Amino acid sequence: MRTPLIAANWKMYKTTGEAAQYGRELLEELAARRVSVTAGEQGQPGQVAVVVCPPFTALAALGSALRGSPVALGAQNMHWESSGAYTGEIAAPMLLDLGCRYVILGHSERRQMGETDEQVRRKVQAAAAAGLIPIVCVGERIEERRAGQTESVVTRQVRAAFQNLDAAAAGRAVIAYEPVWAIGTGEHASPEEANRVIRLIRDTVADMLGSETAAAVRILYGGSVKPDNIGPFMAQPEIDGALVGGASLDAKAFADIIQQAEVNAA
Ligand code: 13P
């Protein structure tokens, strides 16, 4: 049984003050709803895991606000080298130093700016080696979908990202299937369609690393997830949670999404 994971990707939003306030509010909202959040990756039946990924500049402030709580901290990107002359970049040891457990890698908004499969592979490997849990984003663009290339694109991205990863590291990793056309558009994949692609992703991992690893890896859906549509996604057998953009910026809405995932995990 995989414990559901609900992840917030704030993208380029919120200052330090806003992040601290959000952290306090999220903990209050979760307590008011009596949601049982596990501090580890694998919780008891009925529990849910939660991670919030703010911009680098708000990691310390949000980390302080969440300290002592089971809500984990994550970053949105990192460099593959652990230090060096890389102006403007951030390394895995720096993220660990700020208390990060997770790091989003290969988000389509970064791929759109030129990040390649090869760079994503290096980052995933570096994150795993440093002890960070990568949340690897994959997903097809609208023109690829129209051309019937969803399967080949997603399979290529998963194979590239997991190449050279050992089974233990891969089993701890998270994959987020985010169809690019569903991000920030209000348009989402149907839960059945997302489940089908996620099944294909799990089969790809099984083919590369064996069925035990494939059964352990958590695979999320992302793309216009809101409190009113999370339920049917969580009801699908292959979908282990959600990577939430816009709706995660509001602590109440994000707590609503977490609560619904928890209800589904019970
Ligand atoms: P939205 O939830 O705003 O569609 O964003 C999804 C996303 O990109 C999360 O990484």
mmCIF file of C-alpha atoms and ligand atoms in Angstrom:
data_model
loop_
_atom_site.group_PDB
_atom_site.id
_atom_site.type_symbol
_atom_site.label_atom_id
_atom_site.label_comp_id
_atom_site.label_asym_id
_atom_site.label_seq_id
_atom_site.Cartn_x
_atom_site.Cartn_y
_atom_site.Cartn_z
ATOM 1 C CA MET A 1 0.000 0.000 0.000
ATOM 2 C CA ARG A 2 1.481 3.307 -1.091
ATOM 3 C CA THR A 3 0.706 6.275 1.163
ATOM 4 C CA PRO A 4 -0.837 9.116 -0.878
ATOM 5 C CA LEU A 5 1.334 12.190 -1.381
ATOM 6 C CA ILE A 6 -0.072 15.667 -1.944
ATOM 7 C CA ALA A 7 2.561 18.142 -3.137
ATOM 8 C CA ALA A 8 2.310 21.922 -3.514
ATOM 9 C CA ASN A 9 4.311 23.663 -6.232
ATOM 10 C CA TRP A 10 4.124 27.388 -5.575
ATOM 11 C CA LYS A 11 6.151 28.238 -8.692
ATOM 12 C CA MET A 12 7.321 31.905 -8.592
ATOM 13 C CA TYR A 13 4.876 33.136 -5.948
ATOM 14 C CA LYS A 14 5.068 34.386 -2.339
ATOM 15 C CA THR A 15 7.566 36.399 -0.299
ATOM 16 C CA THR A 16 9.107 35.244 2.993
ATOM 17 C CA GLY A 17 6.375 36.900 5.044
ATOM 18 C CA GLU A 18 3.623 35.353 2.950
ATOM 19 C CA ALA A 19 5.312 31.947 3.191
ATOM 20 C CA ALA A 20 5.545 32.076 7.004
ATOM 21 C CA GLN A 21 1.885 33.065 7.261
ATOM 22 C CA TYR A 22 0.865 30.299 4.871
ATOM 23 C CA GLY A 23 2.799 27.709 6.902
ATOM 24 C CA ARG A 24 0.990 28.672 10.108
ATOM 25 C CA GLU A 25 -2.376 28.779 8.352
ATOM 26 C CA LEU A 26 -1.888 25.390 6.664
ATOM 27 C CA LEU A 27 -1.097 23.711 10.000
ATOM 28 C CA GLU A 28 -4.185 25.334 11.554
ATOM 29 C CA GLU A 29 -6.395 24.228 8.661
ATOM 30 C CA LEU A 30 -5.096 20.648 8.840
ATOM 31 C CA ALA A 31 -5.582 20.532 12.621
ATOM 32 C CA ALA A 32 -9.137 21.895 12.292
ATOM 33 C CA ARG A 33 -9.927 19.125 9.780
ATOM 34 C CA ARG A 34 -8.176 16.504 11.956
ATOM 35 C CA VAL A 35 -6.201 15.328 8.946
ATOM 36 C CA SER A 36 -3.595 12.691 9.816
ATOM 37 C CA VAL A 37 -0.369 13.559 8.004
ATOM 38 C CA THR A 38 2.549 11.135 8.173
ATOM 39 C CA ALA A 39 6.024 12.553 8.754
ATOM 40 C CA GLY A 40 7.552 9.706 6.744
ATOM 41 C CA GLU A 41 7.001 8.615 3.187
ATOM 42 C CA GLN A 42 5.120 5.521 4.221
ATOM 43 C CA GLY A 43 2.420 6.133 6.820
ATOM 44 C CA GLN A 44 -0.307 4.098 8.451
ATOM 45 C CA PRO A 45 -3.429 3.244 6.449
ATOM 46 C CA GLY A 46 -5.605 6.341 6.339
ATOM 47 C CA GLN A 47 -2.684 8.758 6.529
ATOM 48 C CA VAL A 48 -1.415 11.094 3.830
ATOM 49 C CA ALA A 49 2.030 12.624 3.180
ATOM 50 C CA VAL A 50 2.302 16.341 2.360
ATOM 51 C CA VAL A 51 5.130 18.453 0.917
ATOM 52 C CA VAL A 52 5.202 22.158 0.092
ATOM 53 C CA CYS A 53 7.712 23.458 -2.478
ATOM 54 C CA PRO A 54 8.109 27.257 -2.300
ATOM 55 C CA PRO A 55 10.649 29.350 -4.236
ATOM 56 C CA PHE A 56 14.250 29.030 -2.918
ATOM 57 C CA THR A 57 13.978 32.414 -1.212
ATOM 58 C CA ALA A 58 11.064 31.281 0.977
ATOM 59 C CA LEU A 59 12.456 27.867 2.005
ATOM 60 C CA ALA A 60 13.907 29.091 5.316
ATOM 61 C CA ALA A 61 10.789 31.048 6.327
ATOM 62 C CA LEU A 62 8.398 28.244 5.421
ATOM 63 C CA GLY A 63 10.731 25.682 7.022
ATOM 64 C CA SER A 64 10.598 27.610 10.332
ATOM 65 C CA ALA A 65 6.816 27.827 10.216
ATOM 66 C CA LEU A 66 6.503 24.075 9.541
ATOM 67 C CA ARG A 67 9.188 22.969 12.020
ATOM 68 C CA GLY A 68 8.007 20.158 14.282
ATOM 69 C CA SER A 69 5.080 19.393 11.966
ATOM 70 C CA PRO A 70 4.831 16.361 9.645
ATOM 71 C CA VAL A 71 4.499 18.607 6.565
ATOM 72 C CA ALA A 72 7.692 18.263 4.510
ATOM 73 C CA LEU A 73 9.628 20.963 2.700
ATOM 74 C CA GLY A 74 10.717 20.704 -0.939
ATOM 75 C CA ALA A 75 12.465 22.788 -3.601
ATOM 76 C CA GLN A 76 11.473 23.345 -7.232
ATOM 77 C CA ASN A 77 14.832 22.715 -8.913
ATOM 78 C CA MET A 78 18.542 22.178 -8.233
ATOM 79 C CA HIS A 79 21.863 21.803 -10.060
ATOM 80 C CA TRP A 80 23.461 18.371 -10.537
ATOM 81 C CA GLU A 81 26.842 19.420 -9.137
ATOM 82 C CA SER A 82 27.189 19.643 -5.367
ATOM 83 C CA SER A 83 29.189 22.912 -5.557
ATOM 84 C CA GLY A 84 31.150 24.910 -8.109
ATOM 85 C CA ALA A 85 31.270 27.976 -10.336
ATOM 86 C CA TYR A 86 27.594 27.942 -11.384
ATOM 87 C CA THR A 87 26.285 31.454 -10.934
ATOM 88 C CA GLY A 88 22.652 31.582 -9.928
ATOM 89 C CA GLU A 89 22.361 27.858 -9.252
ATOM 90 C CA ILE A 90 21.517 25.954 -6.049
ATOM 91 C CA ALA A 91 22.995 22.585 -5.014
ATOM 92 C CA ALA A 92 21.520 19.583 -3.187
ATOM 93 C CA PRO A 93 23.576 20.103 0.036
ATOM 94 C CA MET A 94 22.166 23.647 0.266
ATOM 95 C CA LEU A 95 18.624 22.300 0.060
ATOM 96 C CA LEU A 96 19.334 19.658 2.697
ATOM 97 C CA ASP A 97 20.837 22.389 4.877
ATOM 98 C CA LEU A 98 17.475 24.221 4.755
ATOM 99 C CA GLY A 99 15.575 21.079 5.723
ATOM 100 C CA CYS A 100 14.311 20.013 2.282
ATOM 101 C CA ARG A 101 13.317 16.385 1.841
ATOM 102 C CA TYR A 102 11.989 16.617 -1.721
ATOM 103 C CA VAL A 103 12.945 18.413 -4.923
ATOM 104 C CA ILE A 104 10.806 18.866 -8.042
ATOM 105 C CA LEU A 105 12.865 18.108 -11.174
ATOM 106 C CA GLY A 106 12.124 18.411 -14.881
ATOM 107 C CA HIS A 107 8.970 20.494 -14.522
ATOM 108 C CA SER A 108 7.560 21.336 -17.953
ATOM 109 C CA GLU A 109 7.988 25.054 -17.233
ATOM 110 C CA ARG A 110 11.741 24.374 -16.934
ATOM 111 C CA ARG A 111 11.827 22.013 -19.918
ATOM 112 C CA GLN A 112 10.134 24.791 -21.920
ATOM 113 C CA MET A 113 13.073 27.043 -21.009
ATOM 114 C CA GLY A 114 15.523 24.500 -22.410
ATOM 115 C CA GLU A 115 16.041 21.854 -19.717
ATOM 116 C CA THR A 116 16.810 18.565 -21.472
ATOM 117 C CA ASP A 117 16.164 14.894 -20.631
ATOM 118 C CA GLU A 118 19.910 14.531 -20.055
ATOM 119 C CA GLN A 119 19.993 17.422 -17.555
ATOM 120 C CA VAL A 120 16.962 16.003 -15.763
ATOM 121 C CA ARG A 121 18.721 12.622 -15.564
ATOM 122 C CA ARG A 122 21.815 14.206 -13.977
ATOM 123 C CA LYS A 123 19.683 16.118 -11.489
ATOM 124 C CA VAL A 124 17.642 13.058 -10.514
ATOM 125 C CA GLN A 125 20.833 11.088 -9.933
ATOM 126 C CA ALA A 126 22.418 13.884 -7.881
ATOM 127 C CA ALA A 127 19.283 14.357 -5.785
ATOM 128 C CA ALA A 128 19.032 10.642 -5.010
ATOM 129 C CA ALA A 129 22.751 10.427 -4.181
ATOM 130 C CA ALA A 130 22.374 13.354 -1.760
ATOM 131 C CA GLY A 131 19.370 11.760 -0.066
ATOM 132 C CA LEU A 132 16.722 14.086 -1.502
ATOM 133 C CA ILE A 133 13.564 12.546 -2.923
ATOM 134 C CA PRO A 134 13.118 13.661 -6.545
ATOM 135 C CA ILE A 135 9.639 14.487 -7.831
ATOM 136 C CA VAL A 136 10.257 13.915 -11.540
ATOM 137 C CA CYS A 137 7.774 15.651 -13.826
ATOM 138 C CA VAL A 138 6.817 14.142 -17.163
ATOM 139 C CA GLY A 139 4.028 14.926 -19.602
ATOM 140 C CA GLU A 140 3.152 15.577 -23.218
ATOM 141 C CA ARG A 141 2.518 18.925 -24.917
ATOM 142 C CA ILE A 142 -0.764 19.542 -26.725
ATOM 143 C CA GLU A 143 0.725 19.045 -30.202
ATOM 144 C CA GLU A 144 2.289 15.753 -29.069
ATOM 145 C CA ARG A 145 -1.063 14.645 -27.675
ATOM 146 C CA ARG A 146 -2.805 15.530 -30.949
ATOM 147 C CA ALA A 147 -0.165 13.571 -32.852
ATOM 148 C CA GLY A 148 -0.844 10.497 -30.704
ATOM 149 C CA GLN A 149 2.604 10.699 -29.076
ATOM 150 C CA THR A 150 1.582 10.820 -25.404
ATOM 151 C CA GLU A 151 2.871 7.307 -24.682
ATOM 152 C CA SER A 152 6.176 7.686 -26.512
ATOM 153 C CA VAL A 153 6.952 11.100 -24.971
ATOM 154 C CA VAL A 154 6.159 10.056 -21.417
ATOM 155 C CA THR A 155 8.028 6.746 -21.759
ATOM 156 C CA ARG A 156 11.092 8.537 -23.156
ATOM 157 C CA GLN A 157 11.092 11.047 -20.295
ATOM 158 C CA VAL A 158 10.752 8.334 -17.624
ATOM 159 C CA ARG A 159 13.484 6.181 -19.184
ATOM 160 C CA ALA A 160 15.854 9.137 -19.403
ATOM 161 C CA ALA A 161 15.211 10.307 -15.836
ATOM 162 C CA PHE A 162 15.556 6.848 -14.244
ATOM 163 C CA GLN A 163 18.502 5.667 -16.323
ATOM 164 C CA ASN A 164 21.411 4.674 -14.028
ATOM 165 C CA LEU A 165 19.292 4.949 -10.887
ATOM 166 C CA ASP A 166 19.475 1.910 -8.625
ATOM 167 C CA ALA A 167 16.283 0.158 -7.585
ATOM 168 C CA ALA A 168 16.389 1.441 -3.990
ATOM 169 C CA ALA A 169 16.669 5.091 -5.076
ATOM 170 C CA ALA A 170 14.044 4.648 -7.775
ATOM 171 C CA GLY A 171 11.605 3.025 -5.353
ATOM 172 C CA ARG A 172 11.799 6.094 -3.106
ATOM 173 C CA ALA A 173 11.351 8.514 -5.999
ATOM 174 C CA VAL A 174 8.152 10.239 -7.030
ATOM 175 C CA ILE A 175 6.960 10.776 -10.605
ATOM 176 C CA ALA A 176 4.378 13.408 -11.469
ATOM 177 C CA TYR A 177 2.421 12.954 -14.693
ATOM 178 C CA GLU A 178 1.556 16.490 -15.729
ATOM 179 C CA PRO A 179 0.099 16.828 -19.236
ATOM 180 C CA VAL A 180 1.444 20.227 -20.267
ATOM 181 C CA TRP A 181 -1.895 21.287 -21.782
ATOM 182 C CA ALA A 182 -3.562 20.782 -18.375
ATOM 183 C CA ILE A 183 -1.200 23.031 -16.403
ATOM 184 C CA GLY A 184 -2.736 26.302 -15.280
ATOM 185 C CA THR A 185 -5.472 26.052 -17.897
ATOM 186 C CA GLY A 186 -8.401 24.856 -15.800
ATOM 187 C CA GLU A 187 -8.589 21.943 -18.210
ATOM 188 C CA HIS A 188 -7.587 18.600 -16.727
ATOM 189 C CA ALA A 189 -7.069 15.081 -18.010
ATOM 190 C CA SER A 190 -9.949 12.749 -17.229
ATOM 191 C CA PRO A 191 -9.160 10.603 -14.174
ATOM 192 C CA GLU A 192 -9.411 7.480 -16.356
ATOM 193 C CA GLU A 193 -6.984 8.890 -18.921
ATOM 194 C CA ALA A 194 -4.519 9.970 -16.192
ATOM 195 C CA ASN A 195 -4.783 6.504 -14.645
ATOM 196 C CA ARG A 196 -4.040 4.888 -18.006
ATOM 197 C CA VAL A 197 -0.877 6.963 -18.586
ATOM 198 C CA ILE A 198 0.240 6.442 -14.978
ATOM 199 C CA ARG A 199 -0.187 2.699 -15.432
ATOM 200 C CA LEU A 200 2.050 2.958 -18.481
ATOM 201 C CA ILE A 201 4.629 4.888 -16.411
ATOM 202 C CA ARG A 202 4.564 2.173 -13.747
ATOM 203 C CA ASP A 203 5.001 -0.511 -16.420
ATOM 204 C CA THR A 204 7.981 1.413 -17.787
ATOM 205 C CA VAL A 205 9.579 1.499 -14.324
ATOM 206 C CA ALA A 206 8.858 -2.238 -13.955
ATOM 207 C CA ASP A 207 10.530 -2.917 -17.276
ATOM 208 C CA MET A 208 13.625 -0.958 -16.195
ATOM 209 C CA LEU A 209 13.917 -1.890 -12.526
ATOM 210 C CA GLY A 210 11.542 -4.717 -11.723
ATOM 211 C CA SER A 211 8.010 -4.996 -10.448
ATOM 212 C CA GLU A 212 8.890 -4.495 -6.777
ATOM 213 C CA THR A 213 10.379 -1.066 -7.505
ATOM 214 C CA ALA A 214 7.450 -0.208 -9.765
ATOM 215 C CA ALA A 215 5.026 -1.106 -6.988
ATOM 216 C CA ALA A 216 6.874 1.194 -4.550
ATOM 217 C CA VAL A 217 7.279 4.315 -6.703
ATOM 218 C CA ARG A 218 4.662 6.967 -6.026
ATOM 219 C CA ILE A 219 3.101 8.442 -9.150
ATOM 220 C CA LEU A 220 1.073 11.652 -8.940
ATOM 221 C CA TYR A 221 -1.229 13.463 -11.332
ATOM 222 C CA GLY A 222 -0.762 17.209 -11.879
ATOM 223 C CA GLY A 223 -2.667 19.750 -13.969
ATOM 224 C CA SER A 224 -5.523 21.954 -12.758
ATOM 225 C CA VAL A 225 -6.138 19.905 -9.594
ATOM 226 C CA LYS A 226 -8.663 21.666 -7.335
ATOM 227 C CA PRO A 227 -10.639 20.735 -4.208
ATOM 228 C CA ASP A 228 -13.655 19.901 -6.369
ATOM 229 C CA ASN A 229 -11.885 17.524 -8.765
ATOM 230 C CA ILE A 230 -9.281 15.725 -6.603
ATOM 231 C CA GLY A 231 -11.726 13.016 -5.428
ATOM 232 C CA PRO A 232 -12.129 11.130 -8.729
ATOM 233 C CA PHE A 233 -8.353 11.223 -9.325
ATOM 234 C CA MET A 234 -7.634 9.703 -5.907
ATOM 235 C CA ALA A 235 -10.252 7.014 -6.543
ATOM 236 C CA GLN A 236 -8.163 5.659 -9.450
ATOM 237 C CA PRO A 237 -6.027 2.650 -8.513
ATOM 238 C CA GLU A 238 -2.744 3.852 -10.058
ATOM 239 C CA ILE A 239 -2.867 7.494 -8.923
ATOM 240 C CA ASP A 240 -0.997 8.015 -5.650
ATOM 241 C CA GLY A 241 -1.629 11.720 -5.150
ATOM 242 C CA ALA A 242 -1.370 15.118 -6.793
ATOM 243 C CA LEU A 243 1.121 17.847 -7.635
ATOM 244 C CA VAL A 244 -0.869 21.043 -7.217
ATOM 245 C CA GLY A 245 0.046 24.448 -8.642
ATOM 246 C CA GLY A 246 -2.471 27.300 -8.510
ATOM 247 C CA ALA A 247 -4.798 25.793 -5.899
ATOM 248 C CA SER A 248 -1.875 25.180 -3.527
ATOM 249 C CA LEU A 249 -1.272 28.926 -3.112
ATOM 250 C CA ASP A 250 -4.291 29.189 -0.841
ATOM 251 C CA ALA A 251 -3.769 27.312 2.454
ATOM 252 C CA LYS A 252 -7.505 26.581 2.839
ATOM 253 C CA ALA A 253 -7.883 25.171 -0.675
ATOM 254 C CA PHE A 254 -4.703 23.110 -0.292
ATOM 255 C CA ALA A 255 -5.928 21.747 3.059
ATOM 256 C CA ASP A 256 -9.238 20.823 1.362
ATOM 257 C CA ILE A 257 -7.326 18.847 -1.271
ATOM 258 C CA ILE A 258 -5.238 17.083 1.408
ATOM 259 C CA GLN A 259 -8.355 16.252 3.407
ATOM 260 C CA GLN A 260 -10.000 14.644 0.382
ATOM 261 C CA ALA A 261 -6.899 12.581 -0.328
ATOM 262 C CA GLU A 262 -6.892 11.417 3.282
ATOM 263 C CA VAL A 263 -10.560 10.451 3.145
ATOM 264 C CA ASN A 264 -9.730 8.409 0.074
ATOM 265 C CA ALA A 265 -6.771 6.733 1.766
ATOM 266 C CA ALA A 266 -8.914 5.565 4.682
HETATM 267 P P1 13P B 1 -1.833 23.956 -11.857
HETATM 268 O O1 13P B 1 -2.327 23.134 -10.687
HETATM 269 O O2 13P B 1 -1.851 25.419 -11.591
HETATM 270 O O3 13P B 1 -2.472 23.539 -13.132
HETATM 271 O O4 13P B 1 -0.259 23.590 -12.003
HETATM 272 C C1 13P B 1 0.124 22.273 -12.056
HETATM 273 C C2 13P B 1 1.601 22.227 -11.942
HETATM 274 O O5 13P B 1 2.332 22.630 -12.815
HETATM 275 C C3 13P B 1 2.170 21.687 -10.699
HETATM 276 O O6 13P B 1 3.532 21.448 -10.852
#
